[in-house]
Every structure is written in C-alpha cells, then in structure tokens.
Amino acid sequence: TALRTLALAGVLSGMTLSALPPAAVAAARAPETYTLTIRHLDRQGTATDAYLTHVTGVSGPGASEEVSPHDASGTVTVRLPEGRYLLDSTLSGPEEGSGTDWIVQPRLDLDRDTTVTVDARTTAPVDVRPQDPDARFLSRLGAVEVTHGGTTRSANVMAGPDLRVAHLGPDAEPASVKEWFDTYWEGGTDDYALGYSFTSARALTGLVRHPSAASLATVEIRRAAPEGGTGNAFVSVQPSAGPTVGLVQPLRPLGTATVLVTPERGRWNVEYEGPAAPGAAPDRYAENGFAVRAGATTTHTFGNAVFGPALATAPGARPAGVRDGAALSLDVPLLADGEGHAPSAPRFRSATT
C-alpha cells in the first residue's frame, strides 16, 4: 500500500547501504568538460600568433589543470574540465622593442563551451617613472594572484618600458585579486625602486604614477672597508612582500648606494654580498622587512668593525638557546658586522678573534 511504501522509504533514508558492489562505487561520474576557444588580436585588431597564453585551474574539477595552448592562426581551442580558471596572455609586437600587452582574466568560469577574445586594443599603458629627466629604465615586473575556494594561483610578466595591461571578463569576488607592479630606474645620482600593490576584484587596466622625490623614502647602503676588501660588493634592494625582482648594483669600497623607494609598497629588504678573497666564499648579509617613510632616510652599513656573538633581540626572534630536557640546542652566530648583521654565508663552525 502507499502507507507501507512511505514507511519503507523512511526506514531506508536512515540506513547506510554498505553492501553496494564495488563497481557501483567506482563508476563515479567523470567531470564535464567544455571547449574553450581563445582568439588573439594585436594592437591593430588583426589576428596574431605572437602570444603566450596560460590557462590555470583555480577551483572545481579543473583546479589542477594548467595549459599553454598555441596555434599560429591566432585562434586556439582546448577542452578542459568544468571549473574556475585564471587566464593571462602576453602579446608581443611584430618587432623587438615594439611593446608588450598583458591581459588578465582573473575569473573564467568554464561551465559551458566558451569563447574568449584577447584584444590588445583594450589595454592601457603602465607609465611609472620618477620625476628625474636623467633617469634610465632598467626593468619591470608585474604579478597577479587570484584566490578562490581557498586556492591561490598566480601569473606574472617581465617587460620593457612599453607595457600595456588590461582586465578581461567579469569581476571576481571582492579582494580576491592582488596585483603588484615594480619598476626600476637608474638616475644620474640616485636609483629608483617604484613599487605599487593593489587588492580588488579586478586586474588593472593601465597604471600611471610619477612620484616626486619628496613622496619617496631614501634607502642608503654603505660599505665599510674591511681589511683585504678591494673588489666590488653587490647590493640588492627589493620589496619584502609579493613576487618581485630586485635592483642589483655594484658597490666600491667605502661607497654608498642610494635608492629612492615607494612607501606604498610596504616594507623593504636589502641584501649585501661582499667581495671574496681568492679561493674563499663571499660574505652575504641581509636586512629584511624594514619600514620606510616618505621624506626620511634609512641607512644600513655592511662589513664594518666586527662584533660578536650576534644575538637576535627583535620581538619574536628565535632564542639563542633552546632546552629540551637534558639537551641544549644553541644557534649563535659567532661573528657579525658592526650593525649586527650575521652572515647567511659562508657557513662556519668556529671563529677566532
């Protein structure tokens, strides 16, 4: 009867059917796949084969997918599982030095056959330069990170001075897209590390910044002249957070490198590699995560008079000694320079003063 059927259904709904045959469990449904077609157009609106496109799975059944499809016609087709993807495409001009276009779609929901058009005509310039007529462009890195469903994927581009960028597609979720642009310039007397970071639901379409010297912070790296230090040292200045490249330059004995940096980029790192004696490894030091302020100067001197041992005194720093029962573990750099920089290399087991 209908009542007996309902009662039986009620009993079954509370049961665990552990006796299902293995074949029924193994026959899990394969994820749906869809065709993704990508068209590439240059700055004149014509099809181009001068592109490098990445499609990276972020979440869903396609989360582990990563492809870089290419076809000389400018139109490429790939079949992928359903899911959320990050697409980024770098298009180059027909001649060397004719510019780069970077187009980022942080949210590509593949739930049906889809066509995407990557069009260089939608881009706008990345114009980041100091107000120094003698400055010469050195390098630039742009990077993006997209987070969805607890997973983060990234993409980046290294380009010359003529870089144009654009967002493609719908907005992603609020604050799920992080982007960094770091541009380095060599000036007549000072160098420039101009970095900016952004968090939103979209990738950038263009970026214009011409910071004045007063809006920048000054980082001075000084080199002492220890005994035997006759060759060049090398210093690198870079932001602490996010993907980046650094500004590397040589430093003579008793020399000073001056780099103007953007406070908006957050904290900064300095790395120093001293000259090596014949047959020996160079000393390497780092000062990481220091704060800067517009109009203020931060000075770091490396390789001056030696003191030791180097005990970390910053809040949260690892203690020099840790006791575990009857065992005592020590981590005490025996020597550091006059500002307390302990070398990360070379490694040593003893020192004599």
PDB file of C-alpha atoms in Angstrom, residues 17 31 110 207 210 217 237 249 280 310 313 332:
ATOM      1  CA  LEU A  17      23.947   0.862   2.257  1.00  0.00           C
ATOM      2  CA  PRO A  31      33.605  15.713 -14.627  1.00  0.00           C
ATOM      3  CA  LEU A 110      34.020  27.310 -17.538  1.00  0.00           C
ATOM      4  CA  LEU A 207      48.674  52.385 -14.255  1.00  0.00           C
ATOM      5  CA  HIS A 210      55.034  59.876 -11.488  1.00  0.00           C
ATOM      6  CA  ALA A 217      61.775  57.222   1.021  1.00  0.00           C
ATOM      7  CA  VAL A 237      67.037  46.339  -2.878  1.00  0.00           C
ATOM      8  CA  GLN A 249      74.209  47.266  -8.338  1.00  0.00           C
ATOM      9  CA  ALA A 280      87.066  31.885  -0.398  1.00  0.00           C
ATOM     10  CA  ALA A 310      75.186  38.173  17.194  1.00  0.00           C
ATOM     11  CA  THR A 313      66.876  40.924  20.112  1.00  0.00           C
ATOM     12  CA  VAL A 332      74.503  31.693  17.966  1.00  0.00           C
TER      13      VAL A 332
END
